[in-house]
């Protein structure tokens, strides 16, 4: 399915990559006056904003009309439920929600929620532009085109992700 | 114009139903405890490689009649490893990458607007520091 989406966009003459939208949004807000990186023809990238808008509609439709009968549950493995318990998350198997409780406005007032939402957002925005793409641009599009750079980027994604998971999570969630 | 929105909708429903928008699925992936996320990513790449080769070998044209060109990425590795590392930290921490962020925002987690603004700030700071960073 995801490859089909990439193919459709290629057939429109476009390249699939969601994180480029952050740059478009910055440029549209006038960031071009402050850094040359944002001085580009961002209006020609408007199509990508429409893809993002569509993704939002897709999320709405999927959660409201195509919800699974057992509710918004992530069917993670039993070992994962055990690992979650070690970090202080208490779930029974089959009851792990799709998203954690810190995806809420109230959580923004706790240091942990603030760190995840604001800190995570900053790292994702900074890192994806530094690396020139995110999961869709590098892992899917770039690897499909057998680009060496994208392979390095995916290695980087995993080094960062594993460092966070094994080194920083025990500090954040205990 | 609306064709892009339709593609986005397809993308949104696919990733939502595949649970790829779930923080816990990303957690599981980084613990190598399930094949689920790898299955999604690897199958997309496998089909993707075939699609790209087909496009290149047949010199397929886009709907606008131009030949489809897939730009080569930069050959240097520094920006990919360092930038990728920073991205990976955020991906594991927040459990979402840019696509799922828009999808979850649409499904009702309005707090992710703050995530979006933070990501824009991150991109903006990168734009400011770009000339000083190793690439």
mmCIF file of C-alpha atoms in Angstrom:
data_model
loop_
_atom_site.group_PDB
_atom_site.id
_atom_site.type_symbol
_atom_site.label_atom_id
_atom_site.label_comp_id
_atom_site.label_asym_id
_atom_site.label_seq_id
_atom_site.Cartn_x
_atom_site.Cartn_y
_atom_site.Cartn_z
ATOM 1 C CA UNK A 1 0.000 0.000 0.000
ATOM 2 C CA UNK A 2 2.709 2.472 0.990
ATOM 3 C CA UNK A 3 4.692 1.662 -2.143
ATOM 4 C CA UNK A 4 1.509 2.171 -4.149
ATOM 5 C CA UNK A 5 1.172 5.653 -2.635
ATOM 6 C CA UNK A 6 4.761 6.429 -3.587
ATOM 7 C CA UNK A 7 4.061 5.156 -7.092
ATOM 8 C CA UNK A 8 0.943 7.319 -7.437
ATOM 9 C CA UNK A 9 2.889 10.422 -6.373
ATOM 10 C CA UNK A 10 5.731 9.574 -8.762
ATOM 11 C CA UNK A 11 3.162 9.210 -11.518
ATOM 12 C CA UNK A 12 1.999 12.746 -10.684
ATOM 13 C CA UNK A 13 5.633 13.782 -11.119
ATOM 14 C CA UNK A 14 6.208 14.251 -7.363
ATOM 15 C CA UNK A 15 8.430 12.650 -4.752
ATOM 16 C CA UNK A 16 6.959 11.190 -1.563
ATOM 17 C CA UNK A 17 8.215 12.799 1.679
ATOM 18 C CA UNK A 18 6.060 14.144 4.488
ATOM 19 C CA UNK A 19 8.616 16.032 6.592
ATOM 20 C CA UNK A 20 9.328 18.511 3.772
ATOM 21 C CA UNK A 21 6.060 20.117 4.864
ATOM 22 C CA UNK A 22 7.734 21.590 7.960
ATOM 23 C CA UNK A 23 10.021 23.558 5.678
ATOM 24 C CA UNK A 24 7.083 24.653 3.528
ATOM 25 C CA UNK A 25 5.203 25.853 6.607
ATOM 26 C CA UNK A 26 8.216 27.773 7.905
ATOM 27 C CA UNK A 27 8.744 29.399 4.531
ATOM 28 C CA UNK A 28 5.052 30.236 4.218
ATOM 29 C CA UNK A 29 5.273 32.045 7.558
ATOM 30 C CA UNK A 30 8.000 34.279 6.222
ATOM 31 C CA UNK A 31 11.096 32.484 7.511
ATOM 32 C CA UNK A 32 12.782 33.291 4.186
ATOM 33 C CA UNK A 33 13.704 36.681 5.619
ATOM 34 C CA UNK A 34 15.763 35.014 8.323
ATOM 35 C CA UNK A 35 17.583 32.156 6.625
ATOM 36 C CA UNK A 36 18.344 31.399 2.981
ATOM 37 C CA UNK A 37 17.267 27.806 3.539
ATOM 38 C CA UNK A 38 13.662 29.024 3.510
ATOM 39 C CA UNK A 39 14.069 31.211 0.435
ATOM 40 C CA UNK A 40 12.744 28.887 -2.184
ATOM 41 C CA UNK A 41 9.680 28.431 -4.281
ATOM 42 C CA UNK A 42 7.598 26.942 -1.480
ATOM 43 C CA UNK A 43 4.355 27.519 -3.353
ATOM 44 C CA UNK A 44 5.434 24.831 -5.837
ATOM 45 C CA UNK A 45 5.406 22.444 -2.845
ATOM 46 C CA UNK A 46 1.789 23.199 -2.000
ATOM 47 C CA UNK A 47 0.782 19.759 -3.267
ATOM 48 C CA UNK A 48 2.655 18.209 -0.349
ATOM 49 C CA UNK A 49 0.557 20.189 2.145
ATOM 50 C CA UNK A 50 -2.503 18.707 0.467
ATOM 51 C CA UNK A 51 -1.108 15.217 1.053
ATOM 52 C CA UNK A 52 -0.652 16.122 4.737
ATOM 53 C CA UNK A 53 -4.186 17.513 4.867
ATOM 54 C CA UNK A 54 -5.440 14.289 3.280
ATOM 55 C CA UNK A 55 -3.514 12.266 5.880
ATOM 56 C CA UNK A 56 -5.420 14.182 8.581
ATOM 57 C CA UNK A 57 -8.737 13.342 6.913
ATOM 58 C CA UNK A 58 -7.551 9.747 6.613
ATOM 59 C CA UNK A 59 -6.843 9.660 10.354
ATOM 60 C CA UNK A 60 -10.283 11.072 11.059
ATOM 61 C CA UNK A 61 -12.024 8.550 8.796
ATOM 62 C CA UNK A 62 -10.003 5.602 10.106
ATOM 63 C CA UNK A 63 -10.684 6.430 13.753
ATOM 64 C CA UNK A 64 -14.373 7.323 13.321
ATOM 65 C CA UNK A 65 -15.633 5.014 10.594
ATOM 66 C CA UNK A 66 -13.185 2.175 10.213
ATOM 67 C CA UNK A 67 -12.350 1.547 13.860
ATOM 68 C CA UNK A 68 -11.615 -2.055 14.776
ATOM 69 C CA UNK A 69 -14.229 -3.814 16.932
ATOM 70 C CA UNK A 70 -11.872 -4.038 19.922
ATOM 71 C CA UNK A 71 -11.353 -0.270 19.938
ATOM 72 C CA UNK A 72 -8.130 1.667 19.510
ATOM 73 C CA UNK A 73 -5.761 -1.057 20.609
ATOM 74 C CA UNK A 74 -2.174 -1.716 19.558
ATOM 75 C CA UNK A 75 -1.759 -5.477 19.225
ATOM 76 C CA UNK A 76 1.815 -5.554 20.471
ATOM 77 C CA UNK A 77 3.553 -8.763 21.468
ATOM 78 C CA UNK A 78 3.538 -10.234 24.988
ATOM 79 C CA UNK A 79 7.270 -9.523 25.357
ATOM 80 C CA UNK A 80 6.575 -5.861 24.623
ATOM 81 C CA UNK A 81 3.924 -5.764 27.353
ATOM 82 C CA UNK A 82 6.585 -7.124 29.726
ATOM 83 C CA UNK A 83 9.121 -4.479 28.650
ATOM 84 C CA UNK A 84 6.475 -1.797 29.144
ATOM 85 C CA UNK A 85 5.839 -3.062 32.685
ATOM 86 C CA UNK A 86 9.517 -2.716 33.511
ATOM 87 C CA UNK A 87 9.283 0.961 32.573
ATOM 88 C CA UNK A 88 6.228 1.444 34.769
ATOM 89 C CA UNK A 89 3.452 1.107 32.167
ATOM 90 C CA UNK A 90 0.807 -1.268 33.493
ATOM 91 C CA UNK A 91 -1.100 -3.056 30.772
ATOM 92 C CA UNK A 92 -2.678 -6.439 30.307
ATOM 93 C CA UNK A 93 -2.081 -8.146 27.019
ATOM 94 C CA UNK A 94 -4.617 -7.019 24.426
ATOM 95 C CA UNK A 95 -5.277 -3.758 26.275
ATOM 96 C CA UNK A 96 -2.392 -1.634 25.115
ATOM 97 C CA UNK A 97 -3.943 1.544 23.692
ATOM 98 C CA UNK A 98 -2.949 2.964 20.318
ATOM 99 C CA UNK A 99 -1.472 6.093 21.878
ATOM 100 C CA UNK A 100 -0.133 6.767 25.373
ATOM 101 C CA UNK A 101 -1.754 9.092 27.901
ATOM 102 C CA UNK A 102 0.807 11.831 27.342
ATOM 103 C CA UNK A 103 -0.861 12.674 24.006
ATOM 104 C CA UNK A 104 -3.170 15.050 25.845
ATOM 105 C CA UNK A 105 -3.293 18.752 26.726
ATOM 106 C CA UNK A 106 -3.208 17.947 30.458
ATOM 107 C CA UNK A 107 0.058 16.046 30.017
ATOM 108 C CA UNK A 108 1.704 19.189 28.657
ATOM 109 C CA UNK A 109 1.717 20.442 32.248
ATOM 110 C CA UNK A 110 3.888 17.536 33.383
ATOM 111 C CA UNK A 111 7.591 17.591 32.577
ATOM 112 C CA UNK A 112 7.354 14.183 30.943
ATOM 113 C CA UNK A 113 4.518 15.130 28.596
ATOM 114 C CA UNK A 114 6.234 18.396 27.759
ATOM 115 C CA UNK A 115 9.484 16.575 27.013
ATOM 116 C CA UNK A 116 7.796 14.019 24.750
ATOM 117 C CA UNK A 117 5.609 16.432 22.791
ATOM 118 C CA UNK A 118 7.764 19.564 22.623
ATOM 119 C CA UNK A 119 11.180 17.885 22.836
ATOM 120 C CA UNK A 120 10.207 15.036 20.513
ATOM 121 C CA UNK A 121 8.706 17.468 18.023
ATOM 122 C CA UNK A 122 11.808 19.641 18.008
ATOM 123 C CA UNK A 123 14.137 16.658 17.484
ATOM 124 C CA UNK A 124 11.962 15.282 14.686
ATOM 125 C CA UNK A 125 11.748 18.659 12.934
ATOM 126 C CA UNK A 126 15.452 19.418 13.310
ATOM 127 C CA UNK A 127 16.672 15.906 12.518
ATOM 128 C CA UNK A 128 14.456 15.278 9.513
ATOM 129 C CA UNK A 129 15.601 18.456 7.777
ATOM 130 C CA UNK A 130 19.248 17.900 8.731
ATOM 131 C CA UNK A 131 19.076 14.377 7.310
ATOM 132 C CA UNK A 132 17.047 15.631 4.339
ATOM 133 C CA UNK A 133 14.035 13.399 4.966
ATOM 134 C CA UNK A 134 12.112 11.235 7.395
ATOM 135 C CA UNK A 135 10.709 7.723 7.312
ATOM 136 C CA UNK A 136 8.689 8.304 4.142
ATOM 137 C CA UNK A 137 11.412 10.215 2.270
ATOM 138 C CA UNK A 138 14.397 8.046 3.217
ATOM 139 C CA UNK A 139 13.266 4.646 4.520
ATOM 140 C CA UNK A 140 10.575 4.207 1.865
ATOM 141 C CA UNK A 141 11.317 6.455 -1.126
ATOM 142 C CA UNK A 142 15.096 6.625 -0.814
ATOM 143 C CA UNK A 143 15.672 2.943 -0.090
ATOM 144 C CA UNK A 144 13.337 2.015 -2.943
ATOM 145 C CA UNK A 145 15.528 4.053 -5.279
ATOM 146 C CA UNK A 146 18.575 2.262 -3.782
ATOM 147 C CA UNK A 147 20.115 5.507 -2.532
ATOM 148 C CA UNK A 148 23.199 5.079 -0.364
ATOM 149 C CA UNK A 149 22.443 8.328 1.494
ATOM 150 C CA UNK A 150 19.049 7.029 2.536
ATOM 151 C CA UNK A 151 20.628 3.877 3.895
ATOM 152 C CA UNK A 152 22.956 6.011 6.029
ATOM 153 C CA UNK A 153 19.939 8.026 7.175
ATOM 154 C CA UNK A 154 18.037 4.885 8.196
ATOM 155 C CA UNK A 155 21.127 3.676 10.095
ATOM 156 C CA UNK A 156 21.132 7.083 11.804
ATOM 157 C CA UNK A 157 17.405 6.784 12.612
ATOM 158 C CA UNK A 158 18.028 3.468 14.314
ATOM 159 C CA UNK A 159 21.157 4.564 16.184
ATOM 160 C CA UNK A 160 19.181 7.508 17.568
ATOM 161 C CA UNK A 161 16.098 5.430 18.269
ATOM 162 C CA UNK A 162 18.030 2.681 20.040
ATOM 163 C CA UNK A 163 19.973 5.211 22.113
ATOM 164 C CA UNK A 164 16.694 6.783 23.201
ATOM 165 C CA UNK A 165 15.043 3.424 23.869
ATOM 166 C CA UNK A 166 17.834 1.724 25.811
ATOM 167 C CA UNK A 167 19.757 4.589 27.384
ATOM 168 C CA UNK A 168 17.345 7.477 27.874
ATOM 169 C CA UNK A 169 13.971 5.733 28.409
ATOM 170 C CA UNK A 170 15.031 4.193 31.745
ATOM 171 C CA UNK A 171 15.881 7.736 32.901
ATOM 172 C CA UNK A 172 12.682 9.307 31.565
ATOM 173 C CA UNK A 173 10.103 6.701 32.560
ATOM 174 C CA UNK A 174 11.267 5.490 35.951
ATOM 175 C CA UNK B 1 -5.570 19.367 -6.654
ATOM 176 C CA UNK B 2 -7.939 17.000 -4.916
ATOM 177 C CA UNK B 3 -5.931 14.044 -6.178
ATOM 178 C CA UNK B 4 -3.249 14.889 -3.610
ATOM 179 C CA UNK B 5 -5.832 14.965 -0.831
ATOM 180 C CA UNK B 6 -7.079 11.535 -1.926
ATOM 181 C CA UNK B 7 -3.542 10.143 -1.825
ATOM 182 C CA UNK B 8 -3.177 11.595 1.676
ATOM 183 C CA UNK B 9 -6.445 9.992 2.792
ATOM 184 C CA UNK B 10 -5.264 6.625 1.491
ATOM 185 C CA UNK B 11 -1.951 7.108 3.320
ATOM 186 C CA UNK B 12 -3.745 8.097 6.529
ATOM 187 C CA UNK B 13 -6.151 5.161 6.614
ATOM 188 C CA UNK B 14 -3.398 2.690 5.704
ATOM 189 C CA UNK B 15 -0.996 3.738 8.450
ATOM 190 C CA UNK B 16 -3.764 4.069 11.044
ATOM 191 C CA UNK B 17 -5.157 0.617 10.343
ATOM 192 C CA UNK B 18 -1.647 -0.864 10.265
ATOM 193 C CA UNK B 19 -1.131 0.568 13.796
ATOM 194 C CA UNK B 20 1.994 2.317 12.504
ATOM 195 C CA UNK B 21 0.718 5.458 14.247
ATOM 196 C CA UNK B 22 1.025 3.786 17.638
ATOM 197 C CA UNK B 23 3.683 4.882 20.141
ATOM 198 C CA UNK B 24 3.696 1.309 21.466
ATOM 199 C CA UNK B 25 4.354 -0.153 18.033
ATOM 200 C CA UNK B 26 7.409 2.082 17.661
ATOM 201 C CA UNK B 27 8.503 1.049 21.177
ATOM 202 C CA UNK B 28 8.117 -2.587 20.140
ATOM 203 C CA UNK B 29 10.054 -1.980 16.934
ATOM 204 C CA UNK B 30 13.040 -0.460 18.724
ATOM 205 C CA UNK B 31 13.037 -3.445 21.094
ATOM 206 C CA UNK B 32 13.013 -5.856 18.122
ATOM 207 C CA UNK B 33 10.102 -7.695 19.741
ATOM 208 C CA UNK B 34 7.886 -8.064 16.711
ATOM 209 C CA UNK B 35 8.222 -8.262 12.980
ATOM 210 C CA UNK B 36 5.163 -6.008 12.538
ATOM 211 C CA UNK B 37 6.798 -2.637 11.724
ATOM 212 C CA UNK B 38 9.663 -4.268 9.832
ATOM 213 C CA UNK B 39 7.096 -6.139 7.755
ATOM 214 C CA UNK B 40 5.396 -2.852 6.837
ATOM 215 C CA UNK B 41 8.663 -1.096 6.001
ATOM 216 C CA UNK B 42 10.365 -3.998 4.202
ATOM 217 C CA UNK B 43 7.325 -4.877 2.114
ATOM 218 C CA UNK B 44 6.988 -1.227 1.094
ATOM 219 C CA UNK B 45 10.656 -1.113 0.103
ATOM 220 C CA UNK B 46 10.450 -4.434 -1.767
ATOM 221 C CA UNK B 47 7.487 -3.272 -3.847
ATOM 222 C CA UNK B 48 9.076 0.178 -4.077
ATOM 223 C CA UNK B 49 12.303 -1.162 -5.570
ATOM 224 C CA UNK B 50 10.314 -2.990 -8.254
ATOM 225 C CA UNK B 51 8.251 0.131 -8.980
ATOM 226 C CA UNK B 52 11.319 2.366 -9.280
ATOM 227 C CA UNK B 53 13.109 -0.118 -11.533
ATOM 228 C CA UNK B 54 10.011 -0.395 -13.708
ATOM 229 C CA UNK B 55 9.805 3.394 -13.992
ATOM 230 C CA UNK B 56 13.503 3.704 -14.846
ATOM 231 C CA UNK B 57 13.629 0.858 -17.348
ATOM 232 C CA UNK B 58 10.474 1.863 -19.219
ATOM 233 C CA UNK B 59 11.201 5.615 -18.994
ATOM 234 C CA UNK B 60 7.676 6.024 -17.729
ATOM 235 C CA UNK B 61 6.049 9.425 -18.104
ATOM 236 C CA UNK B 62 4.163 11.253 -15.386
ATOM 237 C CA UNK B 63 0.578 12.360 -15.894
ATOM 238 C CA UNK B 64 1.879 15.742 -17.007
ATOM 239 C CA UNK B 65 3.727 13.943 -19.802
ATOM 240 C CA UNK B 66 7.226 14.521 -18.454
ATOM 241 C CA UNK B 67 9.620 11.685 -17.813
ATOM 242 C CA UNK B 68 9.694 10.727 -14.129
ATOM 243 C CA UNK B 69 13.001 11.736 -12.595
ATOM 244 C CA UNK B 70 14.002 10.500 -9.142
ATOM 245 C CA UNK B 71 16.653 12.814 -7.779
ATOM 246 C CA UNK B 72 19.787 11.236 -6.380
ATOM 247 C CA UNK B 73 20.454 12.004 -2.741
ATOM 248 C CA UNK B 74 23.661 13.631 -1.585
ATOM 249 C CA UNK B 75 26.624 11.217 -1.514
ATOM 250 C CA UNK B 76 28.158 12.465 1.723
ATOM 251 C CA UNK B 77 27.250 10.543 4.858
ATOM 252 C CA UNK B 78 27.703 12.997 7.757
ATOM 253 C CA UNK B 79 24.375 14.782 7.460
ATOM 254 C CA UNK B 80 22.511 11.478 7.155
ATOM 255 C CA UNK B 81 24.083 9.855 10.181
ATOM 256 C CA UNK B 82 24.018 12.925 12.451
ATOM 257 C CA UNK B 83 20.663 14.239 11.246
ATOM 258 C CA UNK B 84 19.267 10.733 11.257
ATOM 259 C CA UNK B 85 20.477 10.212 14.820
ATOM 260 C CA UNK B 86 18.677 13.368 15.992
ATOM 261 C CA UNK B 87 15.549 12.314 14.119
ATOM 262 C CA UNK B 88 15.764 8.822 15.646
ATOM 263 C CA UNK B 89 15.908 10.269 19.166
ATOM 264 C CA UNK B 90 12.693 12.176 18.495
ATOM 265 C CA UNK B 91 11.030 9.286 16.682
ATOM 266 C CA UNK B 92 11.559 6.897 19.598
ATOM 267 C CA UNK B 93 10.697 9.506 22.238
ATOM 268 C CA UNK B 94 7.462 10.762 20.727
ATOM 269 C CA UNK B 95 6.678 7.481 18.974
ATOM 270 C CA UNK B 96 5.631 9.366 15.876
ATOM 271 C CA UNK B 97 7.263 10.513 12.700
ATOM 272 C CA UNK B 98 5.870 13.293 10.499
ATOM 273 C CA UNK B 99 3.279 11.201 8.604
ATOM 274 C CA UNK B 100 1.615 9.660 11.678
ATOM 275 C CA UNK B 101 1.689 13.078 13.344
ATOM 276 C CA UNK B 102 -0.726 14.459 10.750
ATOM 277 C CA UNK B 103 -2.812 11.278 10.861
ATOM 278 C CA UNK B 104 -3.187 11.303 14.657
ATOM 279 C CA UNK B 105 -3.863 15.028 14.647
ATOM 280 C CA UNK B 106 -6.772 14.344 12.307
ATOM 281 C CA UNK B 107 -8.030 11.461 14.405
ATOM 282 C CA UNK B 108 -8.562 13.837 17.317
ATOM 283 C CA UNK B 109 -5.316 14.202 19.311
ATOM 284 C CA UNK B 110 -5.340 17.974 19.041
ATOM 285 C CA UNK B 111 -2.359 18.331 21.387
ATOM 286 C CA UNK B 112 -0.213 17.252 18.461
ATOM 287 C CA UNK B 113 -0.554 20.808 17.154
ATOM 288 C CA UNK B 114 2.090 21.548 19.788
ATOM 289 C CA UNK B 115 4.211 18.753 18.333
ATOM 290 C CA UNK B 116 3.759 20.242 14.852
ATOM 291 C CA UNK B 117 4.783 23.712 16.066
ATOM 292 C CA UNK B 118 7.818 22.215 17.827
ATOM 293 C CA UNK B 119 8.790 20.343 14.671
ATOM 294 C CA UNK B 120 8.493 23.590 12.691
ATOM 295 C CA UNK B 121 10.682 25.277 15.296
ATOM 296 C CA UNK B 122 13.219 22.460 14.934
ATOM 297 C CA UNK B 123 13.228 22.836 11.157
ATOM 298 C CA UNK B 124 13.518 26.606 11.539
ATOM 299 C CA UNK B 125 16.494 26.320 13.907
ATOM 300 C CA UNK B 126 18.123 23.911 11.457
ATOM 301 C CA UNK B 127 17.616 26.536 8.733
ATOM 302 C CA UNK B 128 19.358 29.134 10.898
ATOM 303 C CA UNK B 129 22.288 26.898 11.857
ATOM 304 C CA UNK B 130 22.632 25.114 8.535
ATOM 305 C CA UNK B 131 25.847 26.821 7.388
ATOM 306 C CA UNK B 132 27.546 26.033 10.725
ATOM 307 C CA UNK B 133 26.686 22.310 10.825
ATOM 308 C CA UNK B 134 28.754 19.512 9.256
ATOM 309 C CA UNK B 135 27.069 18.019 6.187
#
